[in-house]
Coordinates of C-alpha atoms in Angstrom, one line a residue:
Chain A
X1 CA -11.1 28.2 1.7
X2 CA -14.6 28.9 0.8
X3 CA -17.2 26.0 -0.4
X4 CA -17.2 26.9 -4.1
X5 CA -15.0 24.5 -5.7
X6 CA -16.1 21.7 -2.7
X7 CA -17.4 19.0 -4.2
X8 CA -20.0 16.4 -1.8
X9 CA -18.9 12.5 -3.0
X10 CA -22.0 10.5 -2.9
X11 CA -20.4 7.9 -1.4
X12 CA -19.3 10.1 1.4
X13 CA -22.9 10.3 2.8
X14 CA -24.3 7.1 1.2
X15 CA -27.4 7.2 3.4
X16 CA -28.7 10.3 2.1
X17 CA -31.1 9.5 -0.9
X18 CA -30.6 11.7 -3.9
X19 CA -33.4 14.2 -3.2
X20 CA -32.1 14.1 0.2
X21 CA -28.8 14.6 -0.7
X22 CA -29.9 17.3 -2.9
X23 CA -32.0 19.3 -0.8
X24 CA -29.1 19.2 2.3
X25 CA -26.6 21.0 -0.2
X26 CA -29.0 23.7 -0.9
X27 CA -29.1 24.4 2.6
X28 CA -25.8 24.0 3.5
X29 CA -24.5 25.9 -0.1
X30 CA -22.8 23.0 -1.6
X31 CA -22.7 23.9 -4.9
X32 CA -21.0 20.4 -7.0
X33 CA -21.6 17.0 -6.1
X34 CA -19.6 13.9 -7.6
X35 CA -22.6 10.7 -8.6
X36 CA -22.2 6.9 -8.2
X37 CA -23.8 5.0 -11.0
X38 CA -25.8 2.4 -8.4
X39 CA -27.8 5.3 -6.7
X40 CA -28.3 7.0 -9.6
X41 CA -29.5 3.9 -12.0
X42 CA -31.6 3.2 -8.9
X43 CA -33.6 6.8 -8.8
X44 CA -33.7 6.6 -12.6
X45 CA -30.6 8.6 -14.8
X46 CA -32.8 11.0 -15.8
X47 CA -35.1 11.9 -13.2
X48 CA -31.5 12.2 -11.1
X49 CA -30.0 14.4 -14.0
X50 CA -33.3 16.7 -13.5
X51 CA -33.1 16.8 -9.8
X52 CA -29.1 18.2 -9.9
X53 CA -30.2 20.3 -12.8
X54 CA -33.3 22.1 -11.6
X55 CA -31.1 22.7 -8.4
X56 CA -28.5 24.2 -9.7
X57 CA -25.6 21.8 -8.7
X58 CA -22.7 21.3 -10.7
X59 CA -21.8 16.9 -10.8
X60 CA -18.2 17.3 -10.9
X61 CA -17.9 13.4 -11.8
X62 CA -19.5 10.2 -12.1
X63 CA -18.0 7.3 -10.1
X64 CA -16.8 4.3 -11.7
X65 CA -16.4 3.1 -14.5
X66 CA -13.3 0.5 -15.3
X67 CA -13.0 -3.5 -14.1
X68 CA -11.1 -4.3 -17.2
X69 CA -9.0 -6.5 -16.3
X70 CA -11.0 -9.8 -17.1
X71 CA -9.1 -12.3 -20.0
X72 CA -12.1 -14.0 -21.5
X73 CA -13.2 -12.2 -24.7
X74 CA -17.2 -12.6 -23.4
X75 CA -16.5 -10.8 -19.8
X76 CA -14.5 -8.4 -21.6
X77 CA -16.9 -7.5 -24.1
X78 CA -19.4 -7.2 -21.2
X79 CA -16.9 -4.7 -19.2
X80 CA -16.5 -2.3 -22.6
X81 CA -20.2 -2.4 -22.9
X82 CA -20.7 -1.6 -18.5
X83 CA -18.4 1.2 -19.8
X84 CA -19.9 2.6 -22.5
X85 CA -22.9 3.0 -20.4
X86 CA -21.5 4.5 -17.8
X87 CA -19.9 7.3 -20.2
X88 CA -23.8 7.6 -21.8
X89 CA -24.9 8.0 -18.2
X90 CA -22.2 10.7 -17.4
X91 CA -23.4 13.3 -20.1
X92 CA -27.1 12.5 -19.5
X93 CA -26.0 13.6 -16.1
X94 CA -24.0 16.8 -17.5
X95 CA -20.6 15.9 -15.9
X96 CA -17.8 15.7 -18.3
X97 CA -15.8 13.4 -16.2
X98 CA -15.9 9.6 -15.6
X99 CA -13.6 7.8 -12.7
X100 CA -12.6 4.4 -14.1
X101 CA -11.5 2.2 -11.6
X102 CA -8.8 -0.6 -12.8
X103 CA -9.9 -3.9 -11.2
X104 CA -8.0 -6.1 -9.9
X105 CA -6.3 -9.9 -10.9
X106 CA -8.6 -12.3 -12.1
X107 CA -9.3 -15.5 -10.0
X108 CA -5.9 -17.4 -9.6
X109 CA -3.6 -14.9 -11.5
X110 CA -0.6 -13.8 -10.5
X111 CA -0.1 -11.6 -13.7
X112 CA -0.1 -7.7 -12.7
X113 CA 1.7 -6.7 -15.9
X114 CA -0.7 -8.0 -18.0
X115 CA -3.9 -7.0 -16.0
X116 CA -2.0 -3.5 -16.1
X117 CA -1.8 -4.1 -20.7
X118 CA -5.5 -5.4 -21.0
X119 CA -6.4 -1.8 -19.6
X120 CA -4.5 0.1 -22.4
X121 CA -6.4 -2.2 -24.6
X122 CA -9.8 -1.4 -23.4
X123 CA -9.3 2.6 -23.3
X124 CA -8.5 2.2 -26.8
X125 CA -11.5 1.6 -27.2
X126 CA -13.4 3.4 -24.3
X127 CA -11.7 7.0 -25.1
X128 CA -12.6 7.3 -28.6
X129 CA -16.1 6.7 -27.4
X130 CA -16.0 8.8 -24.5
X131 CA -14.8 11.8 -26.4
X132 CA -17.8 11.3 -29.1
X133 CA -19.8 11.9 -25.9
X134 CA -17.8 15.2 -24.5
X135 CA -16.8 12.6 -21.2
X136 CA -12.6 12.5 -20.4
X137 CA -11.9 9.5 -18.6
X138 CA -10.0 9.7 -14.9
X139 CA -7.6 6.6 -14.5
X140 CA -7.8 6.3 -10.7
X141 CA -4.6 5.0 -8.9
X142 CA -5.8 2.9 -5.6
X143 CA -3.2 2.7 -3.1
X144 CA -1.4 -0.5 -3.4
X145 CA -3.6 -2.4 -0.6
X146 CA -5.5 -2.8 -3.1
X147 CA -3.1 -3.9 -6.0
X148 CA -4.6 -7.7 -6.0
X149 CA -8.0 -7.5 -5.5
X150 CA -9.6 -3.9 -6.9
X151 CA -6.9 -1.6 -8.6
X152 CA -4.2 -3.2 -10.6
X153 CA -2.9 0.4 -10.9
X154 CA -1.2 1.3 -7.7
X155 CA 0.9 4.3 -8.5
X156 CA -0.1 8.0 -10.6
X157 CA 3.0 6.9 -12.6
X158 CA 1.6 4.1 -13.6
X159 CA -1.8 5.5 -14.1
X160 CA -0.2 8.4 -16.5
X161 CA 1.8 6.2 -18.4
X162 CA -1.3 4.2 -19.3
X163 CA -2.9 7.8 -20.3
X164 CA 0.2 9.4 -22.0
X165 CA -0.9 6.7 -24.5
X166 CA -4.3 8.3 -25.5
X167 CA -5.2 12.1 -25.9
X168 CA -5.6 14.4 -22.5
X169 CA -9.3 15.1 -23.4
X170 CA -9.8 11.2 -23.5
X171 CA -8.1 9.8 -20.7
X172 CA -6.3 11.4 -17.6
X173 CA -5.9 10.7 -14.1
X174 CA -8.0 10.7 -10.1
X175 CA -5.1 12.8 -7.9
X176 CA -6.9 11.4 -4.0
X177 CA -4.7 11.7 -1.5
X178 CA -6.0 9.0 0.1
X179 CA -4.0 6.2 -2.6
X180 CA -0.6 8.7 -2.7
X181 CA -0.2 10.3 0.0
X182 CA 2.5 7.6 0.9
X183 CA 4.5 8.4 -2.6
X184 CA 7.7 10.4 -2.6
X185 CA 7.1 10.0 -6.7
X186 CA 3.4 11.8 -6.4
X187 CA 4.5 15.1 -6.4
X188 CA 6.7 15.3 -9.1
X189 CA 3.5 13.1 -10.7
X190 CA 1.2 15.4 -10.2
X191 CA 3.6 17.8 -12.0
X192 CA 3.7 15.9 -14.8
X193 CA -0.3 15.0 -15.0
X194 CA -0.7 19.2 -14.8
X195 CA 1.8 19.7 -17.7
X196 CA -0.5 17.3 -19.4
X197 CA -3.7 19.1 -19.1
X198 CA -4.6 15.1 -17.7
X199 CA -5.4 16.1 -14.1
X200 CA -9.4 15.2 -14.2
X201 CA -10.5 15.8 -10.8
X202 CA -8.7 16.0 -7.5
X203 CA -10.5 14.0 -4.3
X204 CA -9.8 14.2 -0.7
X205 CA -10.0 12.1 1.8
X206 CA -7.5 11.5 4.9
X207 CA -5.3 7.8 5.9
X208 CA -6.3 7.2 9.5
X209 CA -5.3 4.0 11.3
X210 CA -6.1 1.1 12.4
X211 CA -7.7 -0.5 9.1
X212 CA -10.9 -2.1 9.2
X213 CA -10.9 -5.2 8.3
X214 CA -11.5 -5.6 4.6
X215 CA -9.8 -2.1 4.7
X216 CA -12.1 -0.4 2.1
X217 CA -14.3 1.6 4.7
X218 CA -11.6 2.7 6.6
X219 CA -10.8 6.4 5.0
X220 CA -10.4 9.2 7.4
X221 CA -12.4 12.3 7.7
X222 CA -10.5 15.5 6.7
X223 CA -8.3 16.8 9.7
X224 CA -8.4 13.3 11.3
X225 CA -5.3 11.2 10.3
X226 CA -1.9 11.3 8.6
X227 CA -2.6 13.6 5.5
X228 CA -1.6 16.7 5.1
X229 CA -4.6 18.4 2.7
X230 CA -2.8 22.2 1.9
X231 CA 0.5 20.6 1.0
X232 CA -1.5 18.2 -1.5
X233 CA -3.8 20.8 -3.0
X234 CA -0.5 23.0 -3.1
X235 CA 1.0 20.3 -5.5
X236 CA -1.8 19.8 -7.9
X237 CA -2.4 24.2 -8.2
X238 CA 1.1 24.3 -8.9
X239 CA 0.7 21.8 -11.9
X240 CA -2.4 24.0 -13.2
X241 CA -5.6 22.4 -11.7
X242 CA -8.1 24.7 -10.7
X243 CA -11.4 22.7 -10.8
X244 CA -13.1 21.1 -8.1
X245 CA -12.3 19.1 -5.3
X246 CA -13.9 16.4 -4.0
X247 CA -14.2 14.6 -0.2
X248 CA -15.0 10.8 -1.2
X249 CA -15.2 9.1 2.0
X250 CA -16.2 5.4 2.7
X251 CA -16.1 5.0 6.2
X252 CA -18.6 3.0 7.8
X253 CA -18.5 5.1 11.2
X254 CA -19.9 8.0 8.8
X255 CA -22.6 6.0 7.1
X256 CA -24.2 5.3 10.9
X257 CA -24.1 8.8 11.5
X258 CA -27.0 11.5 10.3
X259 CA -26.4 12.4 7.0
X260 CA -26.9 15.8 7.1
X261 CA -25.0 16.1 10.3
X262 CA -21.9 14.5 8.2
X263 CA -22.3 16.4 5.2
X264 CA -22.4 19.6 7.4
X265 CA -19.1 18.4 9.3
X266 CA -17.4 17.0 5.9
X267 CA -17.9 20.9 4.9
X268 CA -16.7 22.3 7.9
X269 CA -13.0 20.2 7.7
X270 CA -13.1 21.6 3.7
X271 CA -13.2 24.8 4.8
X272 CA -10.6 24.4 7.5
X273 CA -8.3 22.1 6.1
X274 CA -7.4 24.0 2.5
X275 CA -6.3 27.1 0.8
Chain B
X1 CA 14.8 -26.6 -4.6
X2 CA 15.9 -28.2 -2.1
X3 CA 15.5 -26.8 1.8
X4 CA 19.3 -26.1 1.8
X5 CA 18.3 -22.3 1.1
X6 CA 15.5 -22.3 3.5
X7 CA 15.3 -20.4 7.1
X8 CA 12.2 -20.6 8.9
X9 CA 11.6 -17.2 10.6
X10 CA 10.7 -17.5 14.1
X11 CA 7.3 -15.2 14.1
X12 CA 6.3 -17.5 11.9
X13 CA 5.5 -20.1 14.0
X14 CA 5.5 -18.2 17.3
X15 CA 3.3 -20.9 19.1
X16 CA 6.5 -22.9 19.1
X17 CA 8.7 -22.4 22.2
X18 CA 12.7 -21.9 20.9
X19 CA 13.8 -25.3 21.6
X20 CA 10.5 -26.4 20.5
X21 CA 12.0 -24.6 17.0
X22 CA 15.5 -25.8 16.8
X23 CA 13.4 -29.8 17.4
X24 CA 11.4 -29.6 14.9
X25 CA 13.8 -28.2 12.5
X26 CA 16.3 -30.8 13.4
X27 CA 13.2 -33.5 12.4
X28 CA 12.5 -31.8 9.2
X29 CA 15.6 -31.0 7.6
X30 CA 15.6 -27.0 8.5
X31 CA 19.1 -26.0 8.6
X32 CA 18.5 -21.9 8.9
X33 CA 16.5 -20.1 11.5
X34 CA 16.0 -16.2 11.7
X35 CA 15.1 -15.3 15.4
X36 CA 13.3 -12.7 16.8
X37 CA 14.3 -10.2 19.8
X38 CA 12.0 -10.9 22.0
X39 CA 11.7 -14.7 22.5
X40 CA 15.4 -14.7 22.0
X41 CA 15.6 -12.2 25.4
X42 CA 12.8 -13.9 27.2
X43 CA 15.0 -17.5 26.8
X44 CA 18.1 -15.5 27.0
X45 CA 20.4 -14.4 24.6
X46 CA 23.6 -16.5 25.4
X47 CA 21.2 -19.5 26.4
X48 CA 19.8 -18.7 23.1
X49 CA 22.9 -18.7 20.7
X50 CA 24.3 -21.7 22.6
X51 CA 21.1 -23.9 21.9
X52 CA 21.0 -23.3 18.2
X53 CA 24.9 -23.4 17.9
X54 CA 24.6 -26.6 19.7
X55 CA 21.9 -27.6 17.2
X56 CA 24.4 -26.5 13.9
X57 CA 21.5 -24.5 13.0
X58 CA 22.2 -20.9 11.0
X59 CA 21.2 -17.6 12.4
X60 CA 20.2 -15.8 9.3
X61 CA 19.3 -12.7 10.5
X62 CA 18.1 -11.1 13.9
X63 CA 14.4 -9.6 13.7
X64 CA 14.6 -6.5 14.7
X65 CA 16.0 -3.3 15.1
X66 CA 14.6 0.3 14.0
X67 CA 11.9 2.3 15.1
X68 CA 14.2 5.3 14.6
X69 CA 11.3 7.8 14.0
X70 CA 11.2 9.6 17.1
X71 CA 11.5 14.1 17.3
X72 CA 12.4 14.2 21.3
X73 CA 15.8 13.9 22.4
X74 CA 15.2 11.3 25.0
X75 CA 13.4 9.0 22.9
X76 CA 15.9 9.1 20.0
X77 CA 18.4 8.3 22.6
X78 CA 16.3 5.4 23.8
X79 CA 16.2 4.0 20.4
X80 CA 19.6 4.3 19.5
X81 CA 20.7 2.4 22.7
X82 CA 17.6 -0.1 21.6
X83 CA 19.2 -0.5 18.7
X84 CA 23.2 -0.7 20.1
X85 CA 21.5 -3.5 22.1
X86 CA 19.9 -5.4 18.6
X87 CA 23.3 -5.4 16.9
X88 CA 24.7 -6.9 20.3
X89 CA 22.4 -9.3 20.5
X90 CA 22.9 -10.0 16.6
X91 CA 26.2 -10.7 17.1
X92 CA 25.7 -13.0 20.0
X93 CA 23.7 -15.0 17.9
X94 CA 25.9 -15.4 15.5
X95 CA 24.4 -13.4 12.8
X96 CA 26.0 -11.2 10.2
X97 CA 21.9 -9.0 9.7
X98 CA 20.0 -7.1 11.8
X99 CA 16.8 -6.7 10.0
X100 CA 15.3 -2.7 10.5
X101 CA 11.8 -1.6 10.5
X102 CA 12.0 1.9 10.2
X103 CA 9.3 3.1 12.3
X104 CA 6.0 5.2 11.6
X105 CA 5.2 8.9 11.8
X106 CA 5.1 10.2 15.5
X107 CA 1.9 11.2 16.9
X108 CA -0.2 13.9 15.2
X109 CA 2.7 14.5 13.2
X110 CA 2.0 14.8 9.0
X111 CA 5.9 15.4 8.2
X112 CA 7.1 11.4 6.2
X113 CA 9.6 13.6 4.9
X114 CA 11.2 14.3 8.1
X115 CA 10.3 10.7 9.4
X116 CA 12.5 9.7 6.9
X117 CA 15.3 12.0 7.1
X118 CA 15.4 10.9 10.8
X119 CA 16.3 7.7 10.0
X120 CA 19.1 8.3 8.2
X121 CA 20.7 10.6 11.1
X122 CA 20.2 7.3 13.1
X123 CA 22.0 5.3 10.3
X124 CA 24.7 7.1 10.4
X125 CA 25.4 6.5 14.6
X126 CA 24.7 3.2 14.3
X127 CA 26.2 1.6 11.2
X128 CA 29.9 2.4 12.3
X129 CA 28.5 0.6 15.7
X130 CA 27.2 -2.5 13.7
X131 CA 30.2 -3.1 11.3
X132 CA 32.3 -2.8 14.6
X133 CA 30.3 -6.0 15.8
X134 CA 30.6 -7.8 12.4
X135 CA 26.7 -7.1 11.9
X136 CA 24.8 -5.6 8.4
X137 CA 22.0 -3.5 8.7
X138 CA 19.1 -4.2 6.7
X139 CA 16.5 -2.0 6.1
X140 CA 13.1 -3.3 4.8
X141 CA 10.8 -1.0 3.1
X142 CA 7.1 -2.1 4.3
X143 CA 4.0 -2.1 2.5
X144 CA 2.9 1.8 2.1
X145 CA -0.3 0.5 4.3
X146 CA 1.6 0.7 7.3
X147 CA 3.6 4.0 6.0
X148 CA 2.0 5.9 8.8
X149 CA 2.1 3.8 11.6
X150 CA 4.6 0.8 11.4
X151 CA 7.3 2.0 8.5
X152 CA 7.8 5.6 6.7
X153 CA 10.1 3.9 4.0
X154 CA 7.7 2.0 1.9
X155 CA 9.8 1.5 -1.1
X156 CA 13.0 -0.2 -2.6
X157 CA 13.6 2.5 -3.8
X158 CA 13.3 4.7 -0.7
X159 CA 15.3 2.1 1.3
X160 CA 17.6 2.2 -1.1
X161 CA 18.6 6.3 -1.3
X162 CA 18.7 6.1 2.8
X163 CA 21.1 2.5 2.1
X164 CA 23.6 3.6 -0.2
X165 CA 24.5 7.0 2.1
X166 CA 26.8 4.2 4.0
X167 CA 28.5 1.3 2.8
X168 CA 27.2 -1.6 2.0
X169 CA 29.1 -3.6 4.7
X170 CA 27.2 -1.1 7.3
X171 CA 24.1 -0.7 5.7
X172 CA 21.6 -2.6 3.1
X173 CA 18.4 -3.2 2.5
X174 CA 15.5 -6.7 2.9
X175 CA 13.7 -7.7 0.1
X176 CA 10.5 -9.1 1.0
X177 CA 7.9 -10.7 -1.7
X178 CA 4.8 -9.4 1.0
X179 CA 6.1 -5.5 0.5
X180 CA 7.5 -5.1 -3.0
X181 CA 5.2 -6.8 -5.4
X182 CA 3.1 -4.7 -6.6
X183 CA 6.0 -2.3 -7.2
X184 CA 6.8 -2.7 -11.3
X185 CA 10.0 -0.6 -10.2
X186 CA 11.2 -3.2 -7.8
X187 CA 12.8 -5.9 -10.2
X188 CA 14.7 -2.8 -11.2
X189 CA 15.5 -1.9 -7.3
X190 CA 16.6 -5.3 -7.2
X191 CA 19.2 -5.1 -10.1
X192 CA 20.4 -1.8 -8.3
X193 CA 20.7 -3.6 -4.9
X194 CA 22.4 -6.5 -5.9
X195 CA 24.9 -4.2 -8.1
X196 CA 26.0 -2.8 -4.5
X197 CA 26.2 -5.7 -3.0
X198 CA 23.3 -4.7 -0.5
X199 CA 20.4 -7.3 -0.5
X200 CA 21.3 -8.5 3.0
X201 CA 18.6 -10.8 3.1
X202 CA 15.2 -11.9 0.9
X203 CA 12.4 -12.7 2.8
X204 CA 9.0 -14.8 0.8
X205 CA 5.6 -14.3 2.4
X206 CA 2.0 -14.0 -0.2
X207 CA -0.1 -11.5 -0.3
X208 CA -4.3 -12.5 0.7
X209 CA -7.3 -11.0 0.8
X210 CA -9.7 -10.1 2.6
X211 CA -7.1 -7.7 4.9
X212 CA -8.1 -8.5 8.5
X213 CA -8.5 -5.6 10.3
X214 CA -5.6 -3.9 11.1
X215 CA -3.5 -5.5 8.7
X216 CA -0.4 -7.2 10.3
X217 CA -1.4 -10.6 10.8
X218 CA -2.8 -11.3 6.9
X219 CA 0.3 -12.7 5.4
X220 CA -0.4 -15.6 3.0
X221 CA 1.5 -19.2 3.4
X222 CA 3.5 -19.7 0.0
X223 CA 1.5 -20.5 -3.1
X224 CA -1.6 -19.1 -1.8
X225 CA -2.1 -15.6 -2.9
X226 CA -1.2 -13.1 -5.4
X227 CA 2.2 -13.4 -5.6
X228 CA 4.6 -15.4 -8.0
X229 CA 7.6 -16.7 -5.5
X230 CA 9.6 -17.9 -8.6
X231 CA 9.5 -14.6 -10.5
X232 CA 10.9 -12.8 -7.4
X233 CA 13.3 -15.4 -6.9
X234 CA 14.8 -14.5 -10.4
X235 CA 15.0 -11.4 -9.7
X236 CA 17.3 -11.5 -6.7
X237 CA 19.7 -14.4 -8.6
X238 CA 20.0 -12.7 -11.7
X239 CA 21.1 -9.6 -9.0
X240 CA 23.7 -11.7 -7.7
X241 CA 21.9 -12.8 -4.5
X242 CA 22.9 -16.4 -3.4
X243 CA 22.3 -15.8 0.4
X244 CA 19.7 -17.9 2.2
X245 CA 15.4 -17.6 1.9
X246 CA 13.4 -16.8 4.7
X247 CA 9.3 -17.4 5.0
X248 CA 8.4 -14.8 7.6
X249 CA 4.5 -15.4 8.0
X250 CA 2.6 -13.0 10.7
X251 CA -0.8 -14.7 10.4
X252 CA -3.8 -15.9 12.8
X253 CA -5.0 -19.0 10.8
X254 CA -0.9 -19.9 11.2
X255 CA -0.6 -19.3 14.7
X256 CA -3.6 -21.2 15.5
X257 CA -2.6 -24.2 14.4
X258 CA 0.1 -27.2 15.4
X259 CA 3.3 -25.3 15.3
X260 CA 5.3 -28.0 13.9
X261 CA 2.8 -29.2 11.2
X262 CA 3.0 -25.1 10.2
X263 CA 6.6 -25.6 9.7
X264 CA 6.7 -28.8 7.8
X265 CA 3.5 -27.5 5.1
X266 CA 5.8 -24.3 5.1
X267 CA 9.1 -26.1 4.2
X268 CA 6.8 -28.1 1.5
X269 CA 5.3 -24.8 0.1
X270 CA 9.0 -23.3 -0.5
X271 CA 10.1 -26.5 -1.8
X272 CA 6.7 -26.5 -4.4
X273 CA 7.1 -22.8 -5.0
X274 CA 11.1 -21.8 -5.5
X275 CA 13.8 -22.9 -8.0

């Protein structure tokens, strides 16, 4: 398909710095880019919410909130207050969409059930907060590698059932093909998410083997590894989506490579690998 | 408990030689063994059975059969006489379960799907073939990290619709702590498993992080990760499951060190960890 609902992760191309980032999709007619909070706090949230502005690009989310797993009342009073910053930070930035990432077990805890409750406890109090702001929250499922140590919430089932619990304009889910591509439940998921109106954003990104060790920077570029993109965008159109779609890539052979070179590439396998 | 339970899989302290393995379990106390195909050809099968027979040591199930993934005619055929030759050599050893790793997608191709579909055309040749030799198939559902390259069934619940096409007596499934816990519908898979009498064997192994790269060799000794032994346990007795408990550990640190002192901490860890 054309570029106009492609949307350039941040993270994708990492060593571009924000005006850098923003002058290469003017050239290249990117028209939406998804923000990470670091690189963005760094350059200043509103001198970065200027630069997107005054170039016309669309931030189709900001990436991450979440971490709420922690027990003690003091580190979970300092995770709602991380979060609460990082919905003010999403509408200074204009994006009505924040990516909350779970987190994982605390030290020594062997309890995913109840790192899985303390979440609905804290969107309780993060979505009432993030609608006051015009900011839906995205309950991102990471692929069970992950289960113990970043993302308690391994599944889109599981992620839905913690939003069915809160309105669809507070909290709904990240579809990326990278976490559930593996799931013979996703599809029927992604259904459900659609009938919901609680499909926030839709991210691509391909499985490729072998994983690095660590196995966070080890995501494939589009075209390159087990995934296949049409069938997946097929699933969440079906359930209604028709908002962008990001390519977030950590992959630490793309980070040594030119930015705009990657960027450029990361466009081309858009282009070529959906509808 | 006690080690009466207990079987010491063979990869998982591969630096031993085999009747380095039947020694040291006659020292500790180990009265159950689960053999792999490989070191049991390389010593001989017949010398192989003989020497543990000899030893009154248990053969609780044969590692491994499956890889039944293949499109090409000649290849399936390969692996369907691979696998003729796993249940023979299962039976030889004296074994009622021929543990199956189902395989990952073949090259370039996208299609889990089919992968999986293939499987159960192979199921269907060889399960008549293995109840002939008095030999269960069990097949194990790995860890959705290796869905594209080691195992397209990555679920209980996957291994369980392929499973229950055949009788149970032809065909079950493993349950390994290592694959299944971060499932929350696995206890429930469990329940279904045991209520068809098809958990042909339960395997313990933790889950650790840092991954190393690749991922195969970072299984956690007992006690030291994420996962709660006990809790699992239950879950497999309240289904009905009385049958022995194997600790299959594929892991570097492991392998590095004194085989037998691997297998004594090992049998202390399941004797610390289980009811």
């Amino acid at each position: 398909m054309s570029l106009s609902r492609f949307s350039i992760n941040q993270m994708t191309v990492r060593q571009l710095s924000l005006p850098e980032l923003v002058d290469a999709c003017g050239e290249l007619g990117v028209s939406n880019v998804a923000l990470w909070r670091e690189p963005v706090r760094e350059y200043g949230v509103e001198a970065a919410a200027k630069l997107v502005r005054d170039a016309g690009l669309g931030v189709t989310t900001l990436c991450r909130g979440g971490f709420l797993t922690a027990v003690g009342p003091a580190e979970r009073a300092k995770a709602l207050a991380d979060n609460r910053a990082a919905v003010d930070e999403a509408a200074a930035l204009g994006t009505d969409t924040l990516v909350l990432v779970s987190g994982g077990l605390p030290a020594g805890s062997k309890d995913l059930r109840g790192a899985r409750e303390r979440i609905a406890d804290a969107l309780a109090e993060l979505g009432p907060y993030a609608e006051e702001h015009g900011v839906r929250l995205a309950i991102e499922p990471l692929h069970p590698m992950f289960a113990s140590d970043r993302c308690v919430v391994s599944t889109l089932t599981q992620a839905l059932d913690l939003a069915e619990r809160f309105p669809a304009h507070q909290v709904g889910v990240t579809v990326d093909t990278y976490h559930v591509w593996w799931d013979d439940r996703a599809p029927a998921e992604i259904a459900r998410a659609g009938a919901g109106g609680r499909i926030h954003i839709f991210q691509l990104a391909d499985w490729v083997t072998p994983l690095p060790e660590g196995v966070l920077n080890g995501r494939g570029q589009i075209g390159d590894g087990a995934v296949d993109m049409r069938e997946w965008q097929g699933y969440v159109e079906a359930a209604g989506y028709t908002g962008p779609i990001e390519v977030e890539l950590f992959n630490d052979g793309l980070w040594a490579r030119d930015g705009r070179e990657v960027l450029a590439e990361t466009a081309r396998r858009f282009v070529a690998h959906t509808e």
